[in-house]
Structures are given as C-alpha cells and as structure tokens.
Amino acid sequence: MKRRHFLGLLGAAGVTLGSGVAAKAASSADIKGLPNAGGVLFDASRCIGCRKCESACNQVNELPKPAKAFDDLTVLDTLRRTDAKTYTIVNKYLPETGKPPVFRKIQCNHCIDPACASACFVAAFKKMETGAVVYDESVCVGCRYCMVACPFNIPTYEYDKAFTPRVMKCTLCQPRLLEGKLPGCVEACPKEALIFGKRRELLNIAWDRIGATPGRYVEHVYGEREMGGTSWLTIAPKPSFAALGMDENLGTASAPELTAGALAAVPAVAGIWPVLLTGLYAITKRKEKIAETEKQAAVSAAIAKASADAEAKLAEELAKAEVAGKRRIEVEVKKALEAAAKAAEEGEDA
C-alpha cells in the first residue's frame, strides 16, 4: 500500500525516472467535467498470471464461485472472456516463440465517453468522477444495445434469469471507491501490476516507466486515446498490444463522436414521426372509407342487376306461360268442337 501511494506521488510530481522516451500527457488526460477522474494502470510486464485479481473480484462482488478454483492455473491454457458471473479474467499469450508468456487482465475499460452510455436510450449507464462507468438496473429495459456498442466486447447479459436479467460488467468496485478503498483487484495484486489513482497521474507514471527502460515497452499507453480515452490504462512489453489480443485499430474518436451525425437526426425524426403516422393513418382510413363505399356501390349494383334479371326472367316466364295457356285453351276448344261435330254426325246417322 505504501509503495502504491509512493508511486502515485511520483506521478503527481511528474518525476522522470529515466532517459529515452519523454514523458507526455494526452489531451484527454483530464476528462471534461471530471478533472479528478480516477483510473487504473495495468502493467502487463509485471503480471504473473496468478489470478488473485480474479479471486478478489469474485469475493468483493459476491459472484458465484467458478467451476475451477482460482489457484488452478490450467484455465490459462484457454483464452477466455468475461461473462455475467465473471467481471474480470486473466489470459495468457505467447507473443514470441521461445520467450516467456505474457499475461493480460481483461475487464471493463471504463471509457471516458462510454459507448454503452451513448447507445443506451434510458441512461442506464453513467460515467462517475471515480472513473467508473456504473449501471442502473432499475431503468434498464434489456435492449442490450450496450453489448453491441462496446468496442471492447465487455458487457454481458444474465440470460439465465427470465424475470430479472441484468447487464453485467466490472464496476471498478465503485462502492469500495466511495468508501475510500481500492478496487479489489488492485488491492490483491502481489506484483503491483495494477495501480489506482487519478488518470492524469497514471499517465505520467506510465510514460515514465516507458522512458526509464527503452526497448522494453511498446511506446504507447493503451487507453490514453483509444475510443476517446479510457480510465483503464495499459502498458505492455514489446512487440505489440496486438500480441496480447488487443485491438490496435480502434481509432481515437469516442463513440458519441462517431454517432453524432446519426444521433443529431433523432430529434427531427422524433418530431416528424407522429406527423407521418397521423398522415399514414388518415390515408389508410380514407382508403378504407373509399373501399367501403365502392364495396357498397358494387353490392347495390349487383342487387339491382339481380333484381332486374329476376324481373325480366319472371316476365319472360309469365309470357311463356300465357302463350302456353292460350295454346292449351285453343287445343281444348278445338278438341271440344271436334267432339261436338263428331257427336252430331253420329246422331244424324242414328
């Protein structure tokens, strides 16, 4: 603890520990609106892959126990990622053949301008002055846009909870920070590969370490500018951050900057949308009214035609019946006349 505080004081004083690469601070060192924002510096060259940070995180956050104990280092043989029950993990990498492995701790990077917060339309995520990006489950609607938006593939979801699922990620131990304590992982690290402090001071410490041992570190502080900067900073031994599975092509623009054009259209769309819906509703209703009128007209026309056809048919049948009746009468009269004539002839003969 004393040494951690001493290193923090060195960073605050801006002491250069050696020659070589000059110490420098990024333009994003001070977070706008949060000048005293905290953060963590992770030095991958000091990590030994002991997984004590995983154990501390599990205990502090009261997470379920893993299938394999934290002292079982065989899990390092497989690359892993965080999940709903694991806020942080350590992976092992072999950057160069024949050289010792290098370890990297993975967790939420707590972006300065968080992509998760930018994508969340109910403001369930918020950047705090401690450096943490916190999550409010009480307003979350479960859309999981934060999971899609995160460039570091960190937020996970409790799919096993049907009625009360949450988005899960590292909290930077925000409750502990508010109590004046260190994050659990930082406190548990036996090699001081993790340092907590003010972000701007951590950047000074990072660049001092890089400058003190030329040729050892990649001459870059990962998180200083990536995606607008993060509160979790990383320095790593050569050859590259890519050798530790880290994306080196994220760019320096924050998520809100990248989506500014699209988001700027949201108010206009929000205002126009009701008008469009109202118009579509009116058009639909008008079409339905016209269709109903046309339908009624067609039915009336069909009934009228059917009635006319029926009347014509009836008249035709009546006419036919009348002709047939006249013919029957004529036949009957003719038969009667013939019978009377025959009877008269027979009477004369008698």
PDB file of C-alpha atoms in Angstrom, residues 59-275:
ATOM      1  CA  GLN A  59     -15.209 -12.145  -3.441  1.00  0.00           C
ATOM      2  CA  VAL A  60     -15.745  -8.371  -3.397  1.00  0.00           C
ATOM      3  CA  ASN A  61     -18.662  -8.508  -5.834  1.00  0.00           C
ATOM      4  CA  GLU A  62     -20.147 -11.657  -4.253  1.00  0.00           C
ATOM      5  CA  LEU A  63     -20.180 -13.509  -7.564  1.00  0.00           C
ATOM      6  CA  PRO A  64     -20.800 -17.271  -7.960  1.00  0.00           C
ATOM      7  CA  LYS A  65     -17.785 -19.475  -7.439  1.00  0.00           C
ATOM      8  CA  PRO A  66     -16.195 -20.729 -10.685  1.00  0.00           C
ATOM      9  CA  ALA A  67     -16.126 -24.364 -11.755  1.00  0.00           C
ATOM     10  CA  LYS A  68     -12.349 -24.454 -11.236  1.00  0.00           C
ATOM     11  CA  ALA A  69     -10.601 -22.907  -8.233  1.00  0.00           C
ATOM     12  CA  PHE A  70      -8.695 -19.669  -8.701  1.00  0.00           C
ATOM     13  CA  ASP A  71      -5.391 -21.383  -7.888  1.00  0.00           C
ATOM     14  CA  ASP A  72      -5.944 -23.771 -10.814  1.00  0.00           C
ATOM     15  CA  LEU A  73      -3.781 -22.140 -13.490  1.00  0.00           C
ATOM     16  CA  THR A  74      -4.657 -24.698 -16.172  1.00  0.00           C
ATOM     17  CA  VAL A  75      -7.550 -22.423 -17.137  1.00  0.00           C
ATOM     18  CA  LEU A  76      -4.922 -20.069 -18.601  1.00  0.00           C
ATOM     19  CA  ASP A  77      -4.336 -22.562 -21.388  1.00  0.00           C
ATOM     20  CA  THR A  78      -7.635 -21.427 -22.950  1.00  0.00           C
ATOM     21  CA  LEU A  79      -8.436 -17.866 -23.983  1.00  0.00           C
ATOM     22  CA  ARG A  80     -11.468 -16.645 -22.058  1.00  0.00           C
ATOM     23  CA  ARG A  81     -13.709 -13.599 -21.889  1.00  0.00           C
ATOM     24  CA  THR A  82     -15.784 -12.030 -19.152  1.00  0.00           C
ATOM     25  CA  ASP A  83     -19.352 -13.200 -18.624  1.00  0.00           C
ATOM     26  CA  ALA A  84     -22.354 -12.494 -16.409  1.00  0.00           C
ATOM     27  CA  LYS A  85     -20.713 -14.270 -13.465  1.00  0.00           C
ATOM     28  CA  THR A  86     -17.121 -13.154 -14.087  1.00  0.00           C
ATOM     29  CA  TYR A  87     -16.240  -9.453 -14.155  1.00  0.00           C
ATOM     30  CA  THR A  88     -12.537  -9.945 -14.862  1.00  0.00           C
ATOM     31  CA  ILE A  89     -10.300 -12.667 -16.291  1.00  0.00           C
ATOM     32  CA  VAL A  90      -6.611 -13.141 -16.991  1.00  0.00           C
ATOM     33  CA  ASN A  91      -5.458 -14.607 -20.301  1.00  0.00           C
ATOM     34  CA  LYS A  92      -2.038 -15.980 -21.251  1.00  0.00           C
ATOM     35  CA  TYR A  93      -0.326 -15.082 -24.529  1.00  0.00           C
ATOM     36  CA  LEU A  94       2.848 -16.277 -26.232  1.00  0.00           C
ATOM     37  CA  PRO A  95       3.884 -13.229 -28.283  1.00  0.00           C
ATOM     38  CA  GLU A  96       7.224 -14.666 -29.416  1.00  0.00           C
ATOM     39  CA  THR A  97       8.381 -18.255 -29.817  1.00  0.00           C
ATOM     40  CA  GLY A  98      10.772 -19.384 -27.126  1.00  0.00           C
ATOM     41  CA  LYS A  99      10.055 -16.450 -24.830  1.00  0.00           C
ATOM     42  CA  PRO A 100       8.092 -16.485 -21.562  1.00  0.00           C
ATOM     43  CA  PRO A 101       4.326 -15.942 -21.739  1.00  0.00           C
ATOM     44  CA  VAL A 102       2.769 -12.549 -21.124  1.00  0.00           C
ATOM     45  CA  PHE A 103      -0.484 -12.152 -19.201  1.00  0.00           C
ATOM     46  CA  ARG A 104      -3.265  -9.622 -19.630  1.00  0.00           C
ATOM     47  CA  LYS A 105      -6.085  -8.778 -17.268  1.00  0.00           C
ATOM     48  CA  ILE A 106      -9.400  -8.129 -19.049  1.00  0.00           C
ATOM     49  CA  GLN A 107     -12.362  -6.182 -17.631  1.00  0.00           C
ATOM     50  CA  CYS A 108     -14.433  -3.094 -18.452  1.00  0.00           C
ATOM     51  CA  ASN A 109     -12.120  -0.283 -19.612  1.00  0.00           C
ATOM     52  CA  HIS A 110     -14.432   2.426 -18.218  1.00  0.00           C
ATOM     53  CA  CYS A 111     -14.308   4.698 -21.252  1.00  0.00           C
ATOM     54  CA  ILE A 112     -14.206   8.473 -20.861  1.00  0.00           C
ATOM     55  CA  ASP A 113     -17.150   8.765 -23.264  1.00  0.00           C
ATOM     56  CA  PRO A 114     -18.672   5.287 -22.868  1.00  0.00           C
ATOM     57  CA  ALA A 115     -20.128   3.631 -25.955  1.00  0.00           C
ATOM     58  CA  CYS A 116     -22.566   1.775 -23.705  1.00  0.00           C
ATOM     59  CA  ALA A 117     -23.901   5.069 -22.327  1.00  0.00           C
ATOM     60  CA  SER A 118     -24.067   6.549 -25.819  1.00  0.00           C
ATOM     61  CA  ALA A 119     -26.158   3.619 -27.077  1.00  0.00           C
ATOM     62  CA  CYS A 120     -28.456   3.440 -24.029  1.00  0.00           C
ATOM     63  CA  PHE A 121     -31.681   5.409 -24.607  1.00  0.00           C
ATOM     64  CA  VAL A 122     -32.787   5.138 -20.949  1.00  0.00           C
ATOM     65  CA  ALA A 123     -29.473   6.394 -19.480  1.00  0.00           C
ATOM     66  CA  ALA A 124     -28.771   3.197 -17.550  1.00  0.00           C
ATOM     67  CA  PHE A 125     -25.006   3.884 -17.770  1.00  0.00           C
ATOM     68  CA  LYS A 126     -23.197   6.870 -16.283  1.00  0.00           C
ATOM     69  CA  LYS A 127     -19.560   7.973 -16.046  1.00  0.00           C
ATOM     70  CA  MET A 128     -18.534   8.827 -12.487  1.00  0.00           C
ATOM     71  CA  GLU A 129     -15.710  11.009 -11.159  1.00  0.00           C
ATOM     72  CA  THR A 130     -14.144   7.920  -9.602  1.00  0.00           C
ATOM     73  CA  GLY A 131     -13.515   6.786 -13.181  1.00  0.00           C
ATOM     74  CA  ALA A 132     -16.127   4.062 -13.040  1.00  0.00           C
ATOM     75  CA  VAL A 133     -18.889   3.606 -15.588  1.00  0.00           C
ATOM     76  CA  VAL A 134     -21.824   2.477 -13.459  1.00  0.00           C
ATOM     77  CA  TYR A 135     -25.036   0.712 -14.437  1.00  0.00           C
ATOM     78  CA  ASP A 136     -28.537   1.294 -13.061  1.00  0.00           C
ATOM     79  CA  GLU A 137     -30.522  -1.916 -13.424  1.00  0.00           C
ATOM     80  CA  SER A 138     -33.742  -0.231 -12.252  1.00  0.00           C
ATOM     81  CA  VAL A 139     -34.142   1.686 -15.537  1.00  0.00           C
ATOM     82  CA  CYS A 140     -32.661  -0.901 -17.905  1.00  0.00           C
ATOM     83  CA  VAL A 141     -35.150  -2.262 -20.455  1.00  0.00           C
ATOM     84  CA  GLY A 142     -32.964  -5.161 -21.585  1.00  0.00           C
ATOM     85  CA  CYS A 143     -32.424  -3.946 -25.163  1.00  0.00           C
ATOM     86  CA  ARG A 144     -28.715  -4.915 -24.951  1.00  0.00           C
ATOM     87  CA  TYR A 145     -27.641  -2.127 -27.313  1.00  0.00           C
ATOM     88  CA  CYS A 146     -24.754  -1.557 -24.875  1.00  0.00           C
ATOM     89  CA  MET A 147     -23.423  -5.026 -25.662  1.00  0.00           C
ATOM     90  CA  VAL A 148     -23.459  -4.305 -29.383  1.00  0.00           C
ATOM     91  CA  ALA A 149     -21.953  -0.829 -28.972  1.00  0.00           C
ATOM     92  CA  CYS A 150     -18.998  -1.710 -26.730  1.00  0.00           C
ATOM     93  CA  PRO A 151     -15.808  -1.796 -28.843  1.00  0.00           C
ATOM     94  CA  PHE A 152     -14.119  -3.980 -26.226  1.00  0.00           C
ATOM     95  CA  ASN A 153     -16.828  -6.673 -26.130  1.00  0.00           C
ATOM     96  CA  ILE A 154     -17.298  -6.389 -22.360  1.00  0.00           C
ATOM     97  CA  PRO A 155     -20.960  -6.136 -21.206  1.00  0.00           C
ATOM     98  CA  THR A 156     -22.714  -9.482 -20.811  1.00  0.00           C
ATOM     99  CA  TYR A 157     -26.309 -10.458 -20.018  1.00  0.00           C
ATOM    100  CA  GLU A 158     -27.962 -12.705 -17.462  1.00  0.00           C
ATOM    101  CA  TYR A 159     -29.776 -14.944 -19.923  1.00  0.00           C
ATOM    102  CA  ASP A 160     -30.377 -17.484 -17.175  1.00  0.00           C
ATOM    103  CA  LYS A 161     -32.671 -15.075 -15.299  1.00  0.00           C
ATOM    104  CA  ALA A 162     -36.024 -14.993 -17.064  1.00  0.00           C
ATOM    105  CA  PHE A 163     -37.702 -12.285 -14.991  1.00  0.00           C
ATOM    106  CA  THR A 164     -34.888 -10.106 -13.620  1.00  0.00           C
ATOM    107  CA  PRO A 165     -31.991 -10.215 -16.106  1.00  0.00           C
ATOM    108  CA  ARG A 166     -29.256  -7.579 -15.836  1.00  0.00           C
ATOM    109  CA  VAL A 167     -26.347  -6.350 -17.905  1.00  0.00           C
ATOM    110  CA  MET A 168     -23.203  -7.392 -16.050  1.00  0.00           C
ATOM    111  CA  LYS A 169     -19.696  -5.909 -16.141  1.00  0.00           C
ATOM    112  CA  CYS A 170     -16.843  -4.659 -13.960  1.00  0.00           C
ATOM    113  CA  THR A 171     -17.886  -1.735 -11.751  1.00  0.00           C
ATOM    114  CA  LEU A 172     -14.328  -0.645 -10.876  1.00  0.00           C
ATOM    115  CA  CYS A 173     -15.541  -1.505  -7.367  1.00  0.00           C
ATOM    116  CA  GLN A 174     -17.481   1.773  -7.229  1.00  0.00           C
ATOM    117  CA  PRO A 175     -18.951   1.049  -3.742  1.00  0.00           C
ATOM    118  CA  ARG A 176     -15.411   0.485  -2.382  1.00  0.00           C
ATOM    119  CA  LEU A 177     -14.123   3.648  -4.037  1.00  0.00           C
ATOM    120  CA  LEU A 178     -16.859   5.654  -2.334  1.00  0.00           C
ATOM    121  CA  GLU A 179     -15.635   4.214   0.968  1.00  0.00           C
ATOM    122  CA  GLY A 180     -12.063   5.282   0.233  1.00  0.00           C
ATOM    123  CA  LYS A 181     -10.895   1.747  -0.550  1.00  0.00           C
ATOM    124  CA  LEU A 182      -9.021   0.407  -3.566  1.00  0.00           C
ATOM    125  CA  PRO A 183     -10.654  -1.793  -6.206  1.00  0.00           C
ATOM    126  CA  GLY A 184     -10.468  -5.414  -5.093  1.00  0.00           C
ATOM    127  CA  CYS A 185      -8.192  -6.489  -7.940  1.00  0.00           C
ATOM    128  CA  VAL A 186      -5.735  -3.627  -7.303  1.00  0.00           C
ATOM    129  CA  GLU A 187      -5.530  -4.410  -3.602  1.00  0.00           C
ATOM    130  CA  ALA A 188      -4.953  -8.130  -4.232  1.00  0.00           C
ATOM    131  CA  CYS A 189      -2.219  -7.890  -6.894  1.00  0.00           C
ATOM    132  CA  PRO A 190       1.038  -9.234  -5.356  1.00  0.00           C
ATOM    133  CA  LYS A 191       3.288  -7.705  -8.037  1.00  0.00           C
ATOM    134  CA  GLU A 192       1.741  -4.247  -8.169  1.00  0.00           C
ATOM    135  CA  ALA A 193       0.888  -4.734 -11.818  1.00  0.00           C
ATOM    136  CA  LEU A 194      -2.181  -2.627 -11.012  1.00  0.00           C
ATOM    137  CA  ILE A 195      -2.143   0.936  -9.693  1.00  0.00           C
ATOM    138  CA  PHE A 196      -5.202   3.011  -8.867  1.00  0.00           C
ATOM    139  CA  GLY A 197      -5.092   6.803  -8.884  1.00  0.00           C
ATOM    140  CA  LYS A 198      -6.022   9.905 -10.807  1.00  0.00           C
ATOM    141  CA  ARG A 199      -5.941   9.243 -14.513  1.00  0.00           C
ATOM    142  CA  ARG A 200      -3.655  12.138 -15.367  1.00  0.00           C
ATOM    143  CA  GLU A 201      -1.149  10.966 -12.754  1.00  0.00           C
ATOM    144  CA  LEU A 202      -1.317   7.391 -14.011  1.00  0.00           C
ATOM    145  CA  LEU A 203      -0.433   8.609 -17.500  1.00  0.00           C
ATOM    146  CA  ASN A 204       2.680  10.260 -16.114  1.00  0.00           C
ATOM    147  CA  ILE A 205       3.654   7.044 -14.323  1.00  0.00           C
ATOM    148  CA  ALA A 206       3.062   5.022 -17.488  1.00  0.00           C
ATOM    149  CA  TRP A 207       5.222   7.256 -19.680  1.00  0.00           C
ATOM    150  CA  ASP A 208       7.913   7.410 -17.011  1.00  0.00           C
ATOM    151  CA  ARG A 209       8.132   3.618 -16.988  1.00  0.00           C
ATOM    152  CA  ILE A 210       8.300   3.510 -20.762  1.00  0.00           C
ATOM    153  CA  GLY A 211      11.029   6.135 -20.791  1.00  0.00           C
ATOM    154  CA  ALA A 212      13.009   4.518 -17.975  1.00  0.00           C
ATOM    155  CA  THR A 213      13.581   1.255 -19.843  1.00  0.00           C
ATOM    156  CA  PRO A 214      13.983   1.963 -23.591  1.00  0.00           C
ATOM    157  CA  GLY A 215      13.288  -1.101 -25.717  1.00  0.00           C
ATOM    158  CA  ARG A 216      11.241  -2.899 -23.085  1.00  0.00           C
ATOM    159  CA  TYR A 217       7.781  -1.434 -23.563  1.00  0.00           C
ATOM    160  CA  VAL A 218       5.679  -0.644 -26.574  1.00  0.00           C
ATOM    161  CA  GLU A 219       5.972   3.144 -26.802  1.00  0.00           C
ATOM    162  CA  HIS A 220       2.285   3.724 -26.314  1.00  0.00           C
ATOM    163  CA  VAL A 221      -0.206   3.822 -23.427  1.00  0.00           C
ATOM    164  CA  TYR A 222      -3.248   1.860 -24.491  1.00  0.00           C
ATOM    165  CA  GLY A 223      -6.365   3.701 -23.420  1.00  0.00           C
ATOM    166  CA  GLU A 224      -4.768   7.147 -23.495  1.00  0.00           C
ATOM    167  CA  ARG A 225      -6.580   7.956 -26.728  1.00  0.00           C
ATOM    168  CA  GLU A 226      -8.310   4.765 -27.918  1.00  0.00           C
ATOM    169  CA  MET A 227     -12.026   5.440 -28.481  1.00  0.00           C
ATOM    170  CA  GLY A 228     -11.580   8.897 -26.954  1.00  0.00           C
ATOM    171  CA  GLY A 229      -9.651   7.506 -23.992  1.00  0.00           C
ATOM    172  CA  THR A 230     -10.395   5.115 -21.143  1.00  0.00           C
ATOM    173  CA  SER A 231      -9.915   5.175 -17.388  1.00  0.00           C
ATOM    174  CA  TRP A 232      -8.265   1.752 -17.581  1.00  0.00           C
ATOM    175  CA  LEU A 233      -4.768   2.242 -18.998  1.00  0.00           C
ATOM    176  CA  THR A 234      -2.364  -0.461 -20.150  1.00  0.00           C
ATOM    177  CA  ILE A 235       1.333  -0.588 -20.923  1.00  0.00           C
ATOM    178  CA  ALA A 236       2.821  -3.749 -22.397  1.00  0.00           C
ATOM    179  CA  PRO A 237       6.180  -5.250 -23.292  1.00  0.00           C
ATOM    180  CA  LYS A 238       7.178  -5.413 -26.929  1.00  0.00           C
ATOM    181  CA  PRO A 239       6.439  -6.499 -29.613  1.00  0.00           C
ATOM    182  CA  SER A 240       2.872  -5.098 -29.651  1.00  0.00           C
ATOM    183  CA  PHE A 241      -0.515  -4.783 -27.975  1.00  0.00           C
ATOM    184  CA  ALA A 242      -1.911  -6.990 -30.753  1.00  0.00           C
ATOM    185  CA  ALA A 243       0.243  -9.812 -29.390  1.00  0.00           C
ATOM    186  CA  LEU A 244      -1.877  -9.547 -26.245  1.00  0.00           C
ATOM    187  CA  GLY A 245      -5.124  -9.782 -28.186  1.00  0.00           C
ATOM    188  CA  MET A 246      -5.776  -6.026 -28.057  1.00  0.00           C
ATOM    189  CA  ASP A 247      -7.304  -4.171 -30.992  1.00  0.00           C
ATOM    190  CA  GLU A 248      -4.843  -1.554 -32.235  1.00  0.00           C
ATOM    191  CA  ASN A 249      -7.193  -0.138 -34.883  1.00  0.00           C
ATOM    192  CA  LEU A 250      -9.967   1.394 -32.805  1.00  0.00           C
ATOM    193  CA  GLY A 251      -9.021   4.986 -33.592  1.00  0.00           C
ATOM    194  CA  THR A 252      -9.173   7.955 -31.249  1.00  0.00           C
ATOM    195  CA  ALA A 253     -12.750   9.159 -31.802  1.00  0.00           C
ATOM    196  CA  SER A 254     -15.166   8.409 -28.972  1.00  0.00           C
ATOM    197  CA  ALA A 255     -18.434   6.573 -29.562  1.00  0.00           C
ATOM    198  CA  PRO A 256     -20.552   9.763 -29.238  1.00  0.00           C
ATOM    199  CA  GLU A 257     -18.345  11.447 -31.862  1.00  0.00           C
ATOM    200  CA  LEU A 258     -18.769   8.537 -34.257  1.00  0.00           C
ATOM    201  CA  THR A 259     -22.538   8.530 -33.857  1.00  0.00           C
ATOM    202  CA  ALA A 260     -23.045  12.311 -33.656  1.00  0.00           C
ATOM    203  CA  GLY A 261     -24.409  12.605 -37.208  1.00  0.00           C
ATOM    204  CA  ALA A 262     -26.931   9.847 -36.756  1.00  0.00           C
ATOM    205  CA  LEU A 263     -27.967  10.940 -33.275  1.00  0.00           C
ATOM    206  CA  ALA A 264     -28.412  14.538 -34.418  1.00  0.00           C
ATOM    207  CA  ALA A 265     -31.228  13.356 -36.651  1.00  0.00           C
ATOM    208  CA  VAL A 266     -33.077  11.715 -33.768  1.00  0.00           C
ATOM    209  CA  PRO A 267     -34.922  14.882 -32.583  1.00  0.00           C
ATOM    210  CA  ALA A 268     -36.090  15.626 -36.130  1.00  0.00           C
ATOM    211  CA  VAL A 269     -37.202  12.068 -36.638  1.00  0.00           C
ATOM    212  CA  ALA A 270     -38.911  12.091 -33.250  1.00  0.00           C
ATOM    213  CA  GLY A 271     -40.838  15.227 -34.255  1.00  0.00           C
ATOM    214  CA  ILE A 272     -41.703  14.101 -37.750  1.00  0.00           C
ATOM    215  CA  TRP A 273     -42.662  10.559 -36.814  1.00  0.00           C
ATOM    216  CA  PRO A 274     -46.030  11.387 -35.171  1.00  0.00           C
ATOM    217  CA  VAL A 275     -46.945  13.556 -38.158  1.00  0.00           C
TER     218      VAL A 275
END
